[in-house]
C-alpha positions as semicolon CSV with decimal commas, in nm:
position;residue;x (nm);y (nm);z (nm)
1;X;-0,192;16,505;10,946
2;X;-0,506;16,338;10,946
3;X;-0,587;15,950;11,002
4;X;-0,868;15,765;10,976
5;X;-0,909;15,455;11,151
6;X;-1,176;15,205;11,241
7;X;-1,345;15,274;11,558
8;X;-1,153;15,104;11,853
9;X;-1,241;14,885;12,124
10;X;-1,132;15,072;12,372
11;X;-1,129;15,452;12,248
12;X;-0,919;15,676;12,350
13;X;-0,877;16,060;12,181
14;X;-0,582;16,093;11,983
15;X;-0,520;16,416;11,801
16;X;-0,538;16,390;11,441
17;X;-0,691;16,046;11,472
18;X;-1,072;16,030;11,359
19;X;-1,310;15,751;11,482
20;X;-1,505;15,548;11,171
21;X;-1,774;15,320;11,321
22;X;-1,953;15,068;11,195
23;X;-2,381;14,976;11,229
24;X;-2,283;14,853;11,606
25;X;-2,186;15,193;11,641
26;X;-2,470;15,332;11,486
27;X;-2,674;15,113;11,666
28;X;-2,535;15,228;11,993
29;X;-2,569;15,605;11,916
30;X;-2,973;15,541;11,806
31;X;-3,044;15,413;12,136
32;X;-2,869;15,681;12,328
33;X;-2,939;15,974;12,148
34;X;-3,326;15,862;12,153
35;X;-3,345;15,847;12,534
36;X;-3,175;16,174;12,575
37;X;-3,411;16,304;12,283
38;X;-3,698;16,120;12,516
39;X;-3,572;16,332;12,808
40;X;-3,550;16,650;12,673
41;X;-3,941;16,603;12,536
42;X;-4,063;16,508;12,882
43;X;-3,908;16,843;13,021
44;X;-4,057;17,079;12,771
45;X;-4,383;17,041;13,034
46;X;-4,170;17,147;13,347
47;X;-4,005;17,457;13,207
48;X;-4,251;17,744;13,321
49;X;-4,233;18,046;13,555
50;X;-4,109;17,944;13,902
51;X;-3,981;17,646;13,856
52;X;-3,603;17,609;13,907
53;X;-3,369;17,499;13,696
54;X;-3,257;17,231;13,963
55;X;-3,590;17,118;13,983
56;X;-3,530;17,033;13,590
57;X;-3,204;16,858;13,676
58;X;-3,374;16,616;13,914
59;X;-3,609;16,524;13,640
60;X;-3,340;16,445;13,400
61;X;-3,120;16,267;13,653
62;X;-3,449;16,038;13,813
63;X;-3,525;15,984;13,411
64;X;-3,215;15,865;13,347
65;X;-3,170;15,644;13,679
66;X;-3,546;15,501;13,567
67;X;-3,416;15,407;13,243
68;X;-3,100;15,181;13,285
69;X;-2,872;15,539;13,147
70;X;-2,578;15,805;13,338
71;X;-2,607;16,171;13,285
72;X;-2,199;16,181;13,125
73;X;-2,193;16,525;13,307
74;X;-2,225;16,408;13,681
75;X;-1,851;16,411;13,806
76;X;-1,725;16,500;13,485
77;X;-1,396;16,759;13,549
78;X;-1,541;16,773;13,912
79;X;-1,909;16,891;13,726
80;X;-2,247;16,743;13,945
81;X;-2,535;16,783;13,755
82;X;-2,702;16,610;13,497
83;X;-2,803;16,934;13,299
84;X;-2,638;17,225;13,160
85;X;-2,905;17,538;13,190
86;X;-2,799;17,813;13,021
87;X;-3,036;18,156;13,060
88;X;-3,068;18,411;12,902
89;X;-2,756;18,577;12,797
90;X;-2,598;18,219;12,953
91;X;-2,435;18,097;12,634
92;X;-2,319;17,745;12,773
93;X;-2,250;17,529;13,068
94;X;-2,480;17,698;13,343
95;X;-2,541;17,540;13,638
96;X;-2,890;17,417;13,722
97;X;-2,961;17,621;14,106
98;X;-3,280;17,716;14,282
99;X;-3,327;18,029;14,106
100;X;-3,674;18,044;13,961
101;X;-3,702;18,095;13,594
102;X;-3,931;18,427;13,474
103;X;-4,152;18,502;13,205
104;X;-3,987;18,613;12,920
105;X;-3,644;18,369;12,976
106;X;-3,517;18,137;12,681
107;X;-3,305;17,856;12,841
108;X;-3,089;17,640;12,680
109;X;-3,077;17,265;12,847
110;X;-2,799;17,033;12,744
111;X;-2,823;16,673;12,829
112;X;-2,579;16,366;12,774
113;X;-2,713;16,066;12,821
114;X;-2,483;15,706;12,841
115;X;-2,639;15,414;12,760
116;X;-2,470;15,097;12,731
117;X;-2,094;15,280;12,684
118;X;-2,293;15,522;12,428
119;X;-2,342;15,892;12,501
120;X;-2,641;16,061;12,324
121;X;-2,549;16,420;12,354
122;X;-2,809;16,694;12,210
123;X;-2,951;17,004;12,339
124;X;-3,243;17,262;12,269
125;X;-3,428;17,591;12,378
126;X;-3,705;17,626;12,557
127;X;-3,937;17,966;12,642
128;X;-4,054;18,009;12,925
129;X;-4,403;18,142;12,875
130;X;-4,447;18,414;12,628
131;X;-4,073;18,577;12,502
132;X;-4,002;18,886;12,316
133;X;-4,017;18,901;11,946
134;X;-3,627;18,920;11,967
135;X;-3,537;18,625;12,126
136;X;-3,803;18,444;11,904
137;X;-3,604;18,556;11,639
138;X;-3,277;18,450;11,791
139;X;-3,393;18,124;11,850
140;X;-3,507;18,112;11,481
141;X;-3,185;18,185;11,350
142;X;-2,998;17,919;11,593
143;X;-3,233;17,609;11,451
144;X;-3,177;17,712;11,097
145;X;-2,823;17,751;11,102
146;X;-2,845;17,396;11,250
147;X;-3,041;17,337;11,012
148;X;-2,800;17,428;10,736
149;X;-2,502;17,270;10,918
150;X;-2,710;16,940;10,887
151;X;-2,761;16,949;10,511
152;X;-2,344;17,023;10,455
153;X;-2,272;16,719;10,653
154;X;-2,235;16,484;10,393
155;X;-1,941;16,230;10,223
156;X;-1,783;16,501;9,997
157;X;-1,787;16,798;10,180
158;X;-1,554;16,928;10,458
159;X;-1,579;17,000;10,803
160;X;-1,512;17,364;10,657
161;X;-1,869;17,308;10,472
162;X;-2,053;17,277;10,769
163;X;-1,915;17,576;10,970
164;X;-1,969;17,825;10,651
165;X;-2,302;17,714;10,588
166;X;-2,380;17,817;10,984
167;X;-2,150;18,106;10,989
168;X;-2,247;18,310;10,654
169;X;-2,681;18,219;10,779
170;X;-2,616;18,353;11,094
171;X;-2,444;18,647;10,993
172;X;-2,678;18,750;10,728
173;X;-2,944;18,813;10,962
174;X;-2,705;19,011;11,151
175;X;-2,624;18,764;11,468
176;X;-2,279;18,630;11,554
177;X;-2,147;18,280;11,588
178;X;-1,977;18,203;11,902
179;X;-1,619;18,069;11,831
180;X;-1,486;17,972;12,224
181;X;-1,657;17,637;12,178
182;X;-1,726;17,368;11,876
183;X;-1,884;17,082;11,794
184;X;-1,679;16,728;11,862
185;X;-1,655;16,350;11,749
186;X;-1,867;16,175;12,006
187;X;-1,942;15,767;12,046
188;X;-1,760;15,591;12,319
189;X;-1,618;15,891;12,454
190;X;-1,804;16,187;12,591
191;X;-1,519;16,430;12,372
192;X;-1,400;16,238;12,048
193;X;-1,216;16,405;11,707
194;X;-1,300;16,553;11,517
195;X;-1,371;16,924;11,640
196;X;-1,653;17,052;11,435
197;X;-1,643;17,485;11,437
198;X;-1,922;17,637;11,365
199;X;-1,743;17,928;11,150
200;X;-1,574;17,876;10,846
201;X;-1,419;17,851;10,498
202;X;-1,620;17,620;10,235
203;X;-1,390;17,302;10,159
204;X;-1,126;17,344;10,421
205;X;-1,084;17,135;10,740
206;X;-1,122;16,771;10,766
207;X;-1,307;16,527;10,466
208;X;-1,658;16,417;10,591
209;X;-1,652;16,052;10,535
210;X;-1,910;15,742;10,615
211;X;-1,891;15,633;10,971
212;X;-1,803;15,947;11,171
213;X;-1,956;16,082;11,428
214;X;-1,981;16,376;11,587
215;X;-2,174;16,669;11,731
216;X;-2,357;17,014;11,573
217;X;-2,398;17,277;11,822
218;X;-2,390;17,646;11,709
219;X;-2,479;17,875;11,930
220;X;-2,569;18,247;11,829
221;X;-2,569;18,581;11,993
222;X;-2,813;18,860;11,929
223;X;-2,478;19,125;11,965
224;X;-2,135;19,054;11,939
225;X;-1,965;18,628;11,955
226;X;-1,745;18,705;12,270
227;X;-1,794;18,552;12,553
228;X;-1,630;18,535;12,926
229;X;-1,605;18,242;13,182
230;X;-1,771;18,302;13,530
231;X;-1,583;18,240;13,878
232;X;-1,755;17,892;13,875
233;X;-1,507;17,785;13,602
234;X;-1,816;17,671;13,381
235;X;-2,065;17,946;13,320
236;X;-1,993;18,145;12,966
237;X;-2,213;18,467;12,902
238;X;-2,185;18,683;12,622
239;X;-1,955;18,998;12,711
240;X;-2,159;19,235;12,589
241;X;-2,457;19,065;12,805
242;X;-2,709;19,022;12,461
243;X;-2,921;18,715;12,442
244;X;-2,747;18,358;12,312
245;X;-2,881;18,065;12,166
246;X;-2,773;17,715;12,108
247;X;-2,944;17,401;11,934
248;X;-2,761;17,033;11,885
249;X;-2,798;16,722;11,733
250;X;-2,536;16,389;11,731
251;X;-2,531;16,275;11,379
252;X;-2,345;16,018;11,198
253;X;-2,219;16,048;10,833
254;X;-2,338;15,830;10,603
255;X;-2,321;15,717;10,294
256;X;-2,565;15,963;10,164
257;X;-2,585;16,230;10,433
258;X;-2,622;16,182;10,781
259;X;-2,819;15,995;11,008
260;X;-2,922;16,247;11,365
261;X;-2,941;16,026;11,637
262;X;-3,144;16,275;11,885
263;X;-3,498;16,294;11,665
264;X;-3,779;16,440;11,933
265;X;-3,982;16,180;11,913
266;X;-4,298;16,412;12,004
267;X;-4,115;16,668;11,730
268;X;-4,055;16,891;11,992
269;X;-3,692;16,989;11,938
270;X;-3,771;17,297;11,743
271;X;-3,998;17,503;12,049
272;X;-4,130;17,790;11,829
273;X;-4,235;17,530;11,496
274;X;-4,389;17,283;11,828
275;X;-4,578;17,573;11,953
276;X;-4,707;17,693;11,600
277;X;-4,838;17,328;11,563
């Protein structure tokens, strides 16, 4: 069973109980998601060959620190970063190191940002210097599936329409959709109902209504959508070790469509459409 309730006080995840806030809480979300959005844009300039991916997490973390805001990952289930980096064949939660990135890499960088009780959680891809045709491709796929996933989210449709819309894109151009990890209600909490899969049947799951709020996030694979967890307890690569993508926005249904909280200001969320311009 289902319920929806106004957005509490002082959340706490229930199960089957879905978040609906109000403009405070739209308010809140707008000025987190823009700083992270600000963050990610200032680190499209640092990812290049030989710079390390903990070099990027000091960035963020320094950004955030400037700003008044708390990276949600730091300490979060014993994680200390501020970024997830994810490389390559990485399809979520790598950990920023002093490893060097290379010509040719596509990293993924995932960044939560709390501001005032409000986490802004979005991530993109970046290349680093030029990248083959294939991942270009890959990474083309990812941002219109998101794409697609957007336009579905709407008062009307289902959770279900969101997931098809990504799943049956995706799968037309031959790529797989990851189905270990989902989208999620977001706000207050870091990890909010309701989850959001990225895979699908049109008009099942949970009725979109005005006032929730909640996370995007496919993420593609060149081969096949299984995936393994390293010995770090956080790294996932694809099994088959192909490339993986991943692009996500926070949104918040409204009355119309949906509002996403984690614009680029500079338009730089999309790397490939920000390097053709």
């Amino acid at each position: 069973m289902i319920t929806f309730v106004d957005a509490p006080v002082k959340p706490r995840r229930t199960a089957g109980v879905i978040p609906l806030h109000g403009e405070e809480g739209f308010e809140g979300m707008r000025k987190a998601g823009a700083l992270t959005a600000r963050a990610l844009d200032i680190l499209t300039e640092f990812v290049e060959p030989g710079v390390p991916t903990a070099t990027l997490d000091k960035i963020a973390y320094e950004f955030a620190r400037d700003n008044g805001a708390v990276p949600a990952t730091i300490f979060y289930k014993g994680y200390r970063h501020s970024l997830c980096t994810s490389i390559n064949h990485v399809v979520c939660h790598g950990i920023p190191d002093a490893r060097p990135l290379r010509e040719g890499d596509i990293v993924n960088i995932d960044l939560t940002l709390v501001v005032d009780g409000w986490h802004g959680d979005s991530s993109r891809m970046y290349p680093v210097g030029e990248i083959s045709r294939k991942a270009e491709r890959l990474i083309e796929v990812t941002y219109q599936s998101l794409e697609l996933g957007l336009a579905a989210a709407k008062p009307g449709n289902t959770t279900g329409d969101i997931g098809a819309a990504i799943q049956a894109y995706a799968e037309a151009e031959r790529m797989s959709v990851v189905r270990d990890f989902v989208g999620h209600g977001v706000g207050k909490l870091f990890h909010d109902e309701p989850n959001i899969l990225h895979f699908g049947t049109p008009g099942t799951g949970v009725p979109l209504k005005p006032g929730m709020i909640f996370t995007i996030e496919p993420m593609i694979n060149l081969g096949r959508p299984h995936v393994k967890i390293l010995s770090d307890g956080w790294t996932a690569v694809t099994r088959d070790r192909t490339l993986s993508s991943q692009c996500e926005h926070s949104i918040g249904i409204t009355e119309t469509g949906c509002e996403i909280f984690t614009l680029s200001p500079d338009n730089l969320f999309n790397p490939l459409a920000a390097r053709a311009a």
